[in-house]
mmCIF file with all atom_site columns, C-alpha atoms in Angstrom:
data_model
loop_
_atom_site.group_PDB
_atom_site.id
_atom_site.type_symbol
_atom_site.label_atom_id
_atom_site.label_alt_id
_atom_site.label_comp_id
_atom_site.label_asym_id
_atom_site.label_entity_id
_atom_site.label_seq_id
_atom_site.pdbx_PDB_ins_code
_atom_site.Cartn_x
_atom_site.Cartn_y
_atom_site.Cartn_z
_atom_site.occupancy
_atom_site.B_iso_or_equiv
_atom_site.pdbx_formal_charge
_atom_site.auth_seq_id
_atom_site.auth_comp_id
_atom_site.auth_asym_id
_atom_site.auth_atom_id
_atom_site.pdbx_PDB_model_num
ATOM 1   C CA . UNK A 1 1   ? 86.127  128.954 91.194  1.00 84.00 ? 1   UNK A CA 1
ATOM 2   C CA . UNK A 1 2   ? 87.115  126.109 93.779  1.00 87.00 ? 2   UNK A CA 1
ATOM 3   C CA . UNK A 1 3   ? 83.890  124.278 93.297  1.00 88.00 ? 3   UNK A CA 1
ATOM 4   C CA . UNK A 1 4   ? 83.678  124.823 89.343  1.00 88.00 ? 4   UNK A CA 1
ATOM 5   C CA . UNK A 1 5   ? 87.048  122.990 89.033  1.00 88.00 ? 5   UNK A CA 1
ATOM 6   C CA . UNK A 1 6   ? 86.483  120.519 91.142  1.00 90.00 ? 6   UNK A CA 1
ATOM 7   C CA . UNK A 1 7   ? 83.592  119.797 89.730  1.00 90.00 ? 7   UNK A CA 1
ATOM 8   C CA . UNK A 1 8   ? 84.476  120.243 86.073  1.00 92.00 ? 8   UNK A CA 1
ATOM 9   C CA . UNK A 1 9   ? 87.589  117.896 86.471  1.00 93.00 ? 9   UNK A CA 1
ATOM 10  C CA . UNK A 1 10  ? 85.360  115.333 88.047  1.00 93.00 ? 10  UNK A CA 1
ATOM 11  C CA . UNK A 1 11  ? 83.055  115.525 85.062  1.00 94.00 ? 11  UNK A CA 1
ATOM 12  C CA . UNK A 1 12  ? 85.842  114.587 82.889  1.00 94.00 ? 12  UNK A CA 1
ATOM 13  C CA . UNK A 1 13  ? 87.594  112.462 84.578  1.00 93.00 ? 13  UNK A CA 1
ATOM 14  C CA . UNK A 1 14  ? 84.387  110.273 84.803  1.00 93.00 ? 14  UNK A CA 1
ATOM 15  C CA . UNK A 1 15  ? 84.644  110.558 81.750  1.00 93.00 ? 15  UNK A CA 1
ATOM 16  C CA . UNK A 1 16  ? 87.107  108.147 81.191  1.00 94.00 ? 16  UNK A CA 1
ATOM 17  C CA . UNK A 1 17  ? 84.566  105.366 81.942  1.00 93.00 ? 17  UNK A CA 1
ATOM 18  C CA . UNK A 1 18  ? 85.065  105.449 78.197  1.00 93.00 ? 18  UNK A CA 1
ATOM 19  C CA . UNK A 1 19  ? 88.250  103.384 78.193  1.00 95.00 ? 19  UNK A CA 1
ATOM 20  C CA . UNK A 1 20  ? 86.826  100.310 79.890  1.00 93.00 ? 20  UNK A CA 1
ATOM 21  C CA . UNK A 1 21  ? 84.592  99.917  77.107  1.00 93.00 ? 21  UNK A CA 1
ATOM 22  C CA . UNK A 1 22  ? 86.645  100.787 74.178  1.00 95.00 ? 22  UNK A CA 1
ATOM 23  C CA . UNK A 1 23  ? 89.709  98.336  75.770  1.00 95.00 ? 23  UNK A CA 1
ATOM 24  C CA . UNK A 1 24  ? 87.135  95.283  76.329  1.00 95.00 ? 24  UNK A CA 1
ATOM 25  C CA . UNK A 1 25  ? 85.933  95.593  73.164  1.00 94.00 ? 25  UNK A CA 1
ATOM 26  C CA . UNK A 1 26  ? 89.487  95.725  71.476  1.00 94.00 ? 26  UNK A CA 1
ATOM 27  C CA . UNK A 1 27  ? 90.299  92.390  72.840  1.00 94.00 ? 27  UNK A CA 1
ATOM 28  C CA . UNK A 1 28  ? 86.793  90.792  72.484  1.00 94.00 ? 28  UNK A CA 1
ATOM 29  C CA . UNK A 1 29  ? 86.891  92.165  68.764  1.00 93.00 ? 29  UNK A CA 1
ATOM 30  C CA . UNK A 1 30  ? 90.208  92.525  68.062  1.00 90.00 ? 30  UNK A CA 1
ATOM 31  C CA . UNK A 1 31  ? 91.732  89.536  69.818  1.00 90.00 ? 31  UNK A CA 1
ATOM 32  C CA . UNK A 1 32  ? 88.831  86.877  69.886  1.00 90.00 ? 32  UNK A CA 1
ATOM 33  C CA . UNK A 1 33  ? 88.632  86.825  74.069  1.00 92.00 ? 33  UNK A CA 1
ATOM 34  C CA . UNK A 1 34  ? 85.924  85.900  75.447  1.00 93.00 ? 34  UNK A CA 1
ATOM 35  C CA . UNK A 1 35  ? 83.689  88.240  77.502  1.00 92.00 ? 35  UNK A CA 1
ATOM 36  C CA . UNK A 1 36  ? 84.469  85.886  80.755  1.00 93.00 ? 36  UNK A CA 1
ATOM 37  C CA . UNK A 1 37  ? 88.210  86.061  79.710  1.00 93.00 ? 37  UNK A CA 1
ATOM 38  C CA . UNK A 1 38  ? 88.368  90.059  78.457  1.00 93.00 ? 38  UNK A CA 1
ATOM 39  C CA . UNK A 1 39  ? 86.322  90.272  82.159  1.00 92.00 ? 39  UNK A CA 1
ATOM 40  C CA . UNK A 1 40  ? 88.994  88.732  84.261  1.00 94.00 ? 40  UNK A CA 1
ATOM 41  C CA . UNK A 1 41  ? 91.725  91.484  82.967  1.00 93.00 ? 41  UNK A CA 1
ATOM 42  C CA . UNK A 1 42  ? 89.449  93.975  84.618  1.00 94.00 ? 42  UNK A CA 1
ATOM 43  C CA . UNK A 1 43  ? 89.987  92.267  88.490  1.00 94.00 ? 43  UNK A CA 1
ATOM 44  C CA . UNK A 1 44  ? 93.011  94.881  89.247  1.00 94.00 ? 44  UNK A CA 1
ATOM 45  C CA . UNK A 1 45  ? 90.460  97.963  89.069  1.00 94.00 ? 45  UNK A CA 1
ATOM 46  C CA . UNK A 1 46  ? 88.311  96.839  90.828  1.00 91.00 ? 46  UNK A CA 1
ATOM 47  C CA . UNK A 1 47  ? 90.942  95.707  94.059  1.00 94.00 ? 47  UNK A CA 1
ATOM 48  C CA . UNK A 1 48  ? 93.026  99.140  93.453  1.00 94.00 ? 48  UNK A CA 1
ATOM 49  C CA . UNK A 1 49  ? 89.741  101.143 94.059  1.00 92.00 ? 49  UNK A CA 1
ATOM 50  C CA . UNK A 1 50  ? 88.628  99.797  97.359  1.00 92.00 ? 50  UNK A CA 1
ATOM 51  C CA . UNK A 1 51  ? 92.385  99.049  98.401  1.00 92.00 ? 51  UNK A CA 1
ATOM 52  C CA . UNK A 1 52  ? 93.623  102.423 97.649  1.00 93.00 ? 52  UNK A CA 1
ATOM 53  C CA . UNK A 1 53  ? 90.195  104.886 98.705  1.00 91.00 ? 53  UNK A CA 1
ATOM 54  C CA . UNK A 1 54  ? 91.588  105.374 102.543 1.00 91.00 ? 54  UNK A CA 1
ATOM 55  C CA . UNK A 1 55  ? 94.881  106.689 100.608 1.00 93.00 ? 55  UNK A CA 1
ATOM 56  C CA . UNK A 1 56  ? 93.080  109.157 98.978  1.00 91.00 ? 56  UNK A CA 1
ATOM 57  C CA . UNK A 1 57  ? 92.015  110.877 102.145 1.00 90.00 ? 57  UNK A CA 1
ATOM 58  C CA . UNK A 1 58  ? 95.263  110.468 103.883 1.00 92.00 ? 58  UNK A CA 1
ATOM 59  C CA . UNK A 1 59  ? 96.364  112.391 100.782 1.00 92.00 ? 59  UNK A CA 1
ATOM 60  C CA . UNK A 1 60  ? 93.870  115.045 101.732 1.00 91.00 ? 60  UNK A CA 1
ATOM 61  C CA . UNK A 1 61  ? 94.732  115.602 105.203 1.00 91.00 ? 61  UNK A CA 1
ATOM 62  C CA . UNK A 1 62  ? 98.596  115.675 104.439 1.00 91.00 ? 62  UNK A CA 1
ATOM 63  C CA . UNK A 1 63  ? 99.231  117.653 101.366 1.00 90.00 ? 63  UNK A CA 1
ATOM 64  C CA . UNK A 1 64  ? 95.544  119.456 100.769 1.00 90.00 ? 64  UNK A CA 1
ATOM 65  C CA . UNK A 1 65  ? 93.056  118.696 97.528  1.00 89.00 ? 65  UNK A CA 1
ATOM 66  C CA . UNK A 1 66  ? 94.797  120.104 94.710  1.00 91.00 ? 66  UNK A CA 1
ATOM 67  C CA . UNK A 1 67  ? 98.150  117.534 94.819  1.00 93.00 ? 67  UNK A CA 1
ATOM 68  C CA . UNK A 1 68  ? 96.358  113.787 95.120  1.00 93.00 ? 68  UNK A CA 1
ATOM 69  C CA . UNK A 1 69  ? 93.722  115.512 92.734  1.00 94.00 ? 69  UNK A CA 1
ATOM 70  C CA . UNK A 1 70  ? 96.952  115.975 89.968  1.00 95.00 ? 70  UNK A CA 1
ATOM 71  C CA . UNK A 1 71  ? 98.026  112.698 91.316  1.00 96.00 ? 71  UNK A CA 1
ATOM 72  C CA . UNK A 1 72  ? 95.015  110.979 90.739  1.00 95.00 ? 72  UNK A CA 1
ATOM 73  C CA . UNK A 1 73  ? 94.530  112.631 86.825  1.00 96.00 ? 73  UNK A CA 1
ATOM 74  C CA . UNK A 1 74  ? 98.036  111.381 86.335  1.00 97.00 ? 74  UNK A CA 1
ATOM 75  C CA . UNK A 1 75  ? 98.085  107.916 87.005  1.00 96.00 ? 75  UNK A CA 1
ATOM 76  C CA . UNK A 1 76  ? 94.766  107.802 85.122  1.00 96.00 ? 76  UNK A CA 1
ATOM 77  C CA . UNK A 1 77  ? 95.996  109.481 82.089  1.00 96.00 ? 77  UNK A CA 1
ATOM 78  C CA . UNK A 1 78  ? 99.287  107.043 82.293  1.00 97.00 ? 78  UNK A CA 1
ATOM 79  C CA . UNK A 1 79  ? 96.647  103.894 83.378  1.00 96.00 ? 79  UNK A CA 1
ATOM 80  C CA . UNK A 1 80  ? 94.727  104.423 79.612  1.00 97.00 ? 80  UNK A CA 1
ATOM 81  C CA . UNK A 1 81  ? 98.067  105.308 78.016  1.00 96.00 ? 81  UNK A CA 1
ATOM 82  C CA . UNK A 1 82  ? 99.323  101.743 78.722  1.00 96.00 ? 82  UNK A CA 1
ATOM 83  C CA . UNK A 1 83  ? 95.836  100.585 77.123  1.00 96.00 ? 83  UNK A CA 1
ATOM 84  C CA . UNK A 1 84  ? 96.543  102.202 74.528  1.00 94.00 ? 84  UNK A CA 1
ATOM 85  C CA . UNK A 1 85  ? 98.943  100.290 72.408  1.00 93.00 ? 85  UNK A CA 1
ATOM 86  C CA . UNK A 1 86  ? 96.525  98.111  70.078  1.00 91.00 ? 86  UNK A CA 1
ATOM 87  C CA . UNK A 1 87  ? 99.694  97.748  67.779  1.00 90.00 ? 87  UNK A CA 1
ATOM 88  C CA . UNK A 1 88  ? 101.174 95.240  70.156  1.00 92.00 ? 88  UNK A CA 1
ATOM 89  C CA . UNK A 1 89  ? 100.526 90.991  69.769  1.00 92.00 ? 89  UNK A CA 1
ATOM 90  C CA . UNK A 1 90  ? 97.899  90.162  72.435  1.00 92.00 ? 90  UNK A CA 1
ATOM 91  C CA . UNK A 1 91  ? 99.799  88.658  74.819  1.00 93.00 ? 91  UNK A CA 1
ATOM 92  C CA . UNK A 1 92  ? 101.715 91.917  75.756  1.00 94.00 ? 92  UNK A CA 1
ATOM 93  C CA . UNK A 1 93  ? 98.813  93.742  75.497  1.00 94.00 ? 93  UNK A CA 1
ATOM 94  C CA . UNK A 1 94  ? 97.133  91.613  78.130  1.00 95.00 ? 94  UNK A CA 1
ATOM 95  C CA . UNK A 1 95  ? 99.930  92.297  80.275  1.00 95.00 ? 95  UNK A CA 1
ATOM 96  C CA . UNK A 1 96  ? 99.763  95.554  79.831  1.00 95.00 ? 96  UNK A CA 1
ATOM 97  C CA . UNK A 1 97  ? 96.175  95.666  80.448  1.00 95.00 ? 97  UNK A CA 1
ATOM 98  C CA . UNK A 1 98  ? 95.993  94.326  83.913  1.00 96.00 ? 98  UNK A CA 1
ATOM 99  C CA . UNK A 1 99  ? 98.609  96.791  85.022  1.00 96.00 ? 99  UNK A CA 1
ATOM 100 C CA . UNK A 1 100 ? 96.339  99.719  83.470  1.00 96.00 ? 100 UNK A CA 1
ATOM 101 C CA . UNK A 1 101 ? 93.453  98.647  84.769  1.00 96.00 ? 101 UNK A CA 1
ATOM 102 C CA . UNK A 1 102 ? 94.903  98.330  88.386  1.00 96.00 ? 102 UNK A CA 1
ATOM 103 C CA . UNK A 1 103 ? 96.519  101.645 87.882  1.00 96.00 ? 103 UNK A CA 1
ATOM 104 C CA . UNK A 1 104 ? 93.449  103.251 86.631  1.00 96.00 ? 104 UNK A CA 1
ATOM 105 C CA . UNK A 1 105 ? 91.304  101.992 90.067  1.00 94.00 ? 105 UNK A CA 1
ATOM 106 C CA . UNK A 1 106 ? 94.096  103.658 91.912  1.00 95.00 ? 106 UNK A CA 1
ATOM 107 C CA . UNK A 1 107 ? 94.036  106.967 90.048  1.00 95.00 ? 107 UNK A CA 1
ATOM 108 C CA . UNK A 1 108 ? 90.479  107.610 90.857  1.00 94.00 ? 108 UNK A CA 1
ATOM 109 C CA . UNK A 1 109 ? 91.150  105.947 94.340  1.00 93.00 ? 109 UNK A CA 1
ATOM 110 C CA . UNK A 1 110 ? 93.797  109.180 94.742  1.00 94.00 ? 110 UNK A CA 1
ATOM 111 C CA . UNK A 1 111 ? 91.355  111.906 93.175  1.00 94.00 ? 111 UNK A CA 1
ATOM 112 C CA . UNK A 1 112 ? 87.537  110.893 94.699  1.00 90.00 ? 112 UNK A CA 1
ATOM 113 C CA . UNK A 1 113 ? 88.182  112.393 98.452  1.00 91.00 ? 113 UNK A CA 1
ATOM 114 C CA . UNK A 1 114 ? 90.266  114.745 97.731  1.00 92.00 ? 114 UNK A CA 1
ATOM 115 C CA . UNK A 1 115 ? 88.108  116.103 94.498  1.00 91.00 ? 115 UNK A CA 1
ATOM 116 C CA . UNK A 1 116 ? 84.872  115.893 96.773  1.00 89.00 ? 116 UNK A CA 1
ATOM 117 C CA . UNK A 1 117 ? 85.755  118.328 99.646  1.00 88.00 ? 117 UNK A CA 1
ATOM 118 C CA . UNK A 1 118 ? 87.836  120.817 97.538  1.00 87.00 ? 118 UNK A CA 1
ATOM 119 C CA . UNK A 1 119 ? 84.630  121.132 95.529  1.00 86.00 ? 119 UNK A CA 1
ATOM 120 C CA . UNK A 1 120 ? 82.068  120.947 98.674  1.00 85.00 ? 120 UNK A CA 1
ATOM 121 C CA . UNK A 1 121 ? 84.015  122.573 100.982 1.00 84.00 ? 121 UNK A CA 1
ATOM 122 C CA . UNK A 1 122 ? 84.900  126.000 98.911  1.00 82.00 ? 122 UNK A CA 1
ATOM 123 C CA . UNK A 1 123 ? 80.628  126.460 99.460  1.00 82.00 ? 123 UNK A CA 1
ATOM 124 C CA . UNK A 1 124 ? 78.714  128.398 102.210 1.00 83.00 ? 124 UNK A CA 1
ATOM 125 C CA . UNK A 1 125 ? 76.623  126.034 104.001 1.00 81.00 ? 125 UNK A CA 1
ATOM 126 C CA . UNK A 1 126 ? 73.458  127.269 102.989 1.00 81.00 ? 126 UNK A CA 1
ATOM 127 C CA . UNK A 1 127 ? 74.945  126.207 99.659  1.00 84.00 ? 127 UNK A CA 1
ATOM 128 C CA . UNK A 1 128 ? 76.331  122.255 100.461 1.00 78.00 ? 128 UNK A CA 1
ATOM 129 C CA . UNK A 1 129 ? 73.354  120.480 99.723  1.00 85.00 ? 129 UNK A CA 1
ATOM 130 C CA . UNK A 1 130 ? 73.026  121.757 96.552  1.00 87.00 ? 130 UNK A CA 1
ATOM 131 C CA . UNK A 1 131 ? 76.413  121.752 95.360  1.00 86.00 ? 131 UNK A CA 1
ATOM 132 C CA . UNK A 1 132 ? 76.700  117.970 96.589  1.00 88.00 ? 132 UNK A CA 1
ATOM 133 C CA . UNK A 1 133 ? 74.035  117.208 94.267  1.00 90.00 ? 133 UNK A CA 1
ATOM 134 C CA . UNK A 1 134 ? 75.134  118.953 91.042  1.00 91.00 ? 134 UNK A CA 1
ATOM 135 C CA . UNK A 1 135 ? 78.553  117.585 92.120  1.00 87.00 ? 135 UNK A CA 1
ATOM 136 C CA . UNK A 1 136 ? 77.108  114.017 91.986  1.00 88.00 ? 136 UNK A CA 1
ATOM 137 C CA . UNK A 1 137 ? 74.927  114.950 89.151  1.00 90.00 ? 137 UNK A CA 1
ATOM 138 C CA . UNK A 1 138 ? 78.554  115.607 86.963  1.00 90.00 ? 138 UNK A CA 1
ATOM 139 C CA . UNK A 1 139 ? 79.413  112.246 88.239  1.00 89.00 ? 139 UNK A CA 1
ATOM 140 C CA . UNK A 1 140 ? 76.947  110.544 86.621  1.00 91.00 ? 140 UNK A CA 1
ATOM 141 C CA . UNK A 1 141 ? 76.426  112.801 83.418  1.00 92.00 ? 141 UNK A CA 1
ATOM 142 C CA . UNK A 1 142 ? 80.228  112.525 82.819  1.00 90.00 ? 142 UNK A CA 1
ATOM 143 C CA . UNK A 1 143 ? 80.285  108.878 83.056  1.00 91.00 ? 143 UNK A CA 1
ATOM 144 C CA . UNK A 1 144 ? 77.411  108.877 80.217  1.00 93.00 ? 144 UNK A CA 1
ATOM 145 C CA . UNK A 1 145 ? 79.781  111.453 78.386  1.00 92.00 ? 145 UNK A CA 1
ATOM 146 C CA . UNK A 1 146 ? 82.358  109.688 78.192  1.00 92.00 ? 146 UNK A CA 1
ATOM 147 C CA . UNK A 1 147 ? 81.185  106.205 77.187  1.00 94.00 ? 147 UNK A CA 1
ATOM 148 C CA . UNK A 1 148 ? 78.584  107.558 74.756  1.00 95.00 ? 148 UNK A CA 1
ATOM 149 C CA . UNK A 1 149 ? 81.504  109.509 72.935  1.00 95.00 ? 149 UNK A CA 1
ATOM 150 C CA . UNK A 1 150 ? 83.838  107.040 72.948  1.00 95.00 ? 150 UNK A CA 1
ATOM 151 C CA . UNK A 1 151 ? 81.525  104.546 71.801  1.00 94.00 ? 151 UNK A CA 1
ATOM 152 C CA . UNK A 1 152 ? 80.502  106.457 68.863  1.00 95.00 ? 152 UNK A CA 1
ATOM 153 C CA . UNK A 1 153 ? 84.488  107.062 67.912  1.00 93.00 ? 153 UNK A CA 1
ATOM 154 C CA . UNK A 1 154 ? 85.022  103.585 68.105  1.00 93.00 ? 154 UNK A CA 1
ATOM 155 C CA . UNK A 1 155 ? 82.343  102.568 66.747  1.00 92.00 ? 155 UNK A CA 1
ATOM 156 C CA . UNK A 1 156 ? 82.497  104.850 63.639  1.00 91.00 ? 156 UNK A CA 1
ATOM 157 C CA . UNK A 1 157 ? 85.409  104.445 62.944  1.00 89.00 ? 157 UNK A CA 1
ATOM 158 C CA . UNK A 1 158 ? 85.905  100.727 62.988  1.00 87.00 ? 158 UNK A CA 1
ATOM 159 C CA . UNK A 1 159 ? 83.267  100.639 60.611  1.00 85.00 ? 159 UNK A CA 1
ATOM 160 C CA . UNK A 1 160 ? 85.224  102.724 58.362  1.00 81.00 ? 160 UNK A CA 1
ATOM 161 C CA . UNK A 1 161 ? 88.594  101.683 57.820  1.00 71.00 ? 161 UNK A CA 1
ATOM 162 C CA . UNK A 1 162 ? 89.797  104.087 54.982  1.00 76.00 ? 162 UNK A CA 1
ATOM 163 C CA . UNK A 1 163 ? 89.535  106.839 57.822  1.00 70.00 ? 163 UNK A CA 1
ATOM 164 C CA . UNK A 1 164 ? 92.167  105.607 59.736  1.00 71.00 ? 164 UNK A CA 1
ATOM 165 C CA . UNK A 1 165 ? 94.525  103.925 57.628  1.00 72.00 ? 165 UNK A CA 1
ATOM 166 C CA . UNK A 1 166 ? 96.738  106.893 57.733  1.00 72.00 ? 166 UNK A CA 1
ATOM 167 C CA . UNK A 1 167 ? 97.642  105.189 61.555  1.00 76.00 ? 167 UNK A CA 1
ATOM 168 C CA . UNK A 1 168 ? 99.507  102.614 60.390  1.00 71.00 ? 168 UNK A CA 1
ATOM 169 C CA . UNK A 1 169 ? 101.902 105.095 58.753  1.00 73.00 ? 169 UNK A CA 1
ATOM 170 C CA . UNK A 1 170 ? 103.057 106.129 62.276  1.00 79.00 ? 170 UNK A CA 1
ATOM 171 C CA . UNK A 1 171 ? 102.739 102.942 64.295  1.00 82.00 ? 171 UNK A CA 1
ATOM 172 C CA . UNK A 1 172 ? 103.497 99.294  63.150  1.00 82.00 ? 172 UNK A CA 1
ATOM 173 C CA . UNK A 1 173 ? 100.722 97.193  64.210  1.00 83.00 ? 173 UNK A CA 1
ATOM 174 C CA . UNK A 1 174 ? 102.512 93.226  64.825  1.00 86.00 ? 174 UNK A CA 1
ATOM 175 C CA . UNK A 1 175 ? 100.398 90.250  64.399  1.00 83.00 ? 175 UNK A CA 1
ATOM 176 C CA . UNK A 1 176 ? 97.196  89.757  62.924  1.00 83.00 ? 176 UNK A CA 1
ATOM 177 C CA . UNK A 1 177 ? 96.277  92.570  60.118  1.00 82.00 ? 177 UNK A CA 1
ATOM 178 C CA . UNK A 1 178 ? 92.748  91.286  59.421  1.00 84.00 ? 178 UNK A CA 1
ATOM 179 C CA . UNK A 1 179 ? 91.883  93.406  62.804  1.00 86.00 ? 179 UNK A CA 1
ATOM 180 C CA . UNK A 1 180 ? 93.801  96.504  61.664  1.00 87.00 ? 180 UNK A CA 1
ATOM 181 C CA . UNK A 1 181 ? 90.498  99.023  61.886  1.00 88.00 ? 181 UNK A CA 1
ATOM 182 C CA . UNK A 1 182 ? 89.342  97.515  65.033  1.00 91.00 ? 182 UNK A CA 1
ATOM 183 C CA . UNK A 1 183 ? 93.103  98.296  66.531  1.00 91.00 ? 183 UNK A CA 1
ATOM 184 C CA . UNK A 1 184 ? 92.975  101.774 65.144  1.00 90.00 ? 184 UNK A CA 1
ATOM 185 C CA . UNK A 1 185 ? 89.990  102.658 66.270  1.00 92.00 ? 185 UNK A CA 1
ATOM 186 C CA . UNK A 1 186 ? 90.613  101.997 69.591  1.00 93.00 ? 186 UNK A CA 1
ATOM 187 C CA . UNK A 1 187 ? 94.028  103.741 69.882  1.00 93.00 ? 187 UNK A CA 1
ATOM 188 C CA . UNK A 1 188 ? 91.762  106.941 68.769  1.00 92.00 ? 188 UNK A CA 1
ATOM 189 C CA . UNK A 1 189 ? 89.297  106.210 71.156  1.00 95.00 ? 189 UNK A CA 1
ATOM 190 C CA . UNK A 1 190 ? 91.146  105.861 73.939  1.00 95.00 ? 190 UNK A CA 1
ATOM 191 C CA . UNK A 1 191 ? 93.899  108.797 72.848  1.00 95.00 ? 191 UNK A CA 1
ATOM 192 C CA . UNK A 1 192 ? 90.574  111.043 73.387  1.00 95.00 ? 192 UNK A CA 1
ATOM 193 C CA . UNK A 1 193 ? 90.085  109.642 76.896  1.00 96.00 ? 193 UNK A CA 1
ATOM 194 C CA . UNK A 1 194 ? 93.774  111.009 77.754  1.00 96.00 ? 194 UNK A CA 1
ATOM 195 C CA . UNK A 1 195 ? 92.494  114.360 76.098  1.00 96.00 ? 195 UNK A CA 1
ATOM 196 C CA . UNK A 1 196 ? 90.097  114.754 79.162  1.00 95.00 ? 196 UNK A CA 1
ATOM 197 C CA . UNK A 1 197 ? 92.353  114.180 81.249  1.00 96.00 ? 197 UNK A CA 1
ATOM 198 C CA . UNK A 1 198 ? 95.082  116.665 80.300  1.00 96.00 ? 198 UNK A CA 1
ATOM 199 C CA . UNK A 1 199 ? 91.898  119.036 80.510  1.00 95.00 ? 199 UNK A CA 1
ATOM 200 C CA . UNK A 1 200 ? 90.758  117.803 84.006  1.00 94.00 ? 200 UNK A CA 1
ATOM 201 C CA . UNK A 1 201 ? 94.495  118.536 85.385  1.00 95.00 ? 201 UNK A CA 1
ATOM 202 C CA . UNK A 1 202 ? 94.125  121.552 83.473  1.00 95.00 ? 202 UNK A CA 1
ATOM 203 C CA . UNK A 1 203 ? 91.430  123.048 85.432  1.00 93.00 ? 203 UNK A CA 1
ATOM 204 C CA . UNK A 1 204 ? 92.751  121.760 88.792  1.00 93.00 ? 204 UNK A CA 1
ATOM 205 C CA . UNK A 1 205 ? 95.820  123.478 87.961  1.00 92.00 ? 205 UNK A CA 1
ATOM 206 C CA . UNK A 1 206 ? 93.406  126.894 87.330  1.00 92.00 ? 206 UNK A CA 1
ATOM 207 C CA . UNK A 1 207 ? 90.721  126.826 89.808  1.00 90.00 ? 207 UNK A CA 1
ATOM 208 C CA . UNK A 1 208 ? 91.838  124.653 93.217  1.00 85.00 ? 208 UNK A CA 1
ATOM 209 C CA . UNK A 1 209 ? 94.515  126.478 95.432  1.00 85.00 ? 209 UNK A CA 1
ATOM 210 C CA . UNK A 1 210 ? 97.568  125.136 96.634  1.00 82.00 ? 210 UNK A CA 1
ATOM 211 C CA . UNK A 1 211 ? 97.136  123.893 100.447 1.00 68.00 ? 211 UNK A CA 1
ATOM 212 C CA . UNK A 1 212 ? 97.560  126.719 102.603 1.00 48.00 ? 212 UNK A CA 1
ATOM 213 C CA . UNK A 1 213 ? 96.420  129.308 99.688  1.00 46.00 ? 213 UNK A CA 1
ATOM 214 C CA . UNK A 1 214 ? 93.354  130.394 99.599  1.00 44.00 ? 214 UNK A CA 1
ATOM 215 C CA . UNK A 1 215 ? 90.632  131.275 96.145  1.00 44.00 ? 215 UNK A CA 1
ATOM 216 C CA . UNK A 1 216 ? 87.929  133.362 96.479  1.00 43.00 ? 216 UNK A CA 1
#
């Protein structure tokens, strides 16, 4: 049960790869940026990530797997959350943006150790080579997932504004309103990528045991 969690909540949660593409293309599309300039916004996830790794396993040794794995899902889910507002003009949203995308490097900074040994060391050993590579397999497969669905969201429904005009019924979008569909599409893109992560914490919550607790 250990390992399925683990490994299930990693599958989703790289998942999420999703919101890079659906935010860069908001901006590029919605906001005229440059790819160079849309780029740049992107520097904080990339420093978080490599800054914020070694925290992950101090994490792990201090409180156990299950805590910096909730951790991690959190400040993810609250990292595409602040992405989320295409409503705003595009100077806040930049703003907004940077702090996202640094929070969203330090989210999976907080879950990657952690997440890896819950899930590889619930196995037998005759078991660990194996399980590493179906573990890295959901990795990879996740990360296809979740851009290839949140692509085709965006995507669709950009091209189709009448499906999403009901939107600006509950949020007022500011500024320009020849980009409204490009906006809304994103904000349901990117509400999806939060969806995986409420299920990723989800099945932490169900599978991985509390430190000191044991799961068969």
């Amino acid at each position: 049960m250990t390992y399925t969690g683990a490994t299930t909540s990693n599958f989703l949660l790289n998942g999420v790869a999703g919101t890079l593409l659906v935010s860069l293309q908001l901006v590029q599309l919605g906001g005229s940026m440059t790819a160079q300039q849309a780029g740049t916004l992107t520097l904080g996830y990339a420093v978080a990530i490599i800054a914020f790794i070694r925290v992950g396993e101090k994490l792990l040794q201090r409180f156990g797997a299950r805590r910096p794995m909730i951790w991690g899902c959190l400040i993810t889910g609250l990292a595409i959350v602040l992405l989320s507002p295409a409503n705003l003009m595009l100077a806040d949203y930049k703003v907004l943006a940077m702090i996202g995308y640094t929070l969203f490097g330090v989210g999976l900074a907080f879950y990657a150790t952690p997440s890896t040994d819950a899930a590889l060391s619930s196995l037998p050993a005759a078991q660990a080579g194996s399980g590493a590579g179906i573990y890295k397999m959901a990795s990879s497969l996740g990360a296809a997932f979740g851009v290839a669905i949140s692509a085709a969201i965006f995507t669709a429904l950009s091209a189709n504004p009448e499906s999403v005009t009901w939107l600006e019924g509950v949020i007022t979008f500011v500024g320009r309103q020849d980009n409204l569909a490009v906006r809304e599409a994103a904000v349901i893109a990117l509400m999806f990528n939060v969806f995986m992560v409420l299920v990723a914490i989800l099945s932490i919550m169900l599978t991985v045991p509390k430190a000191g607790a044991r799961k068969d």
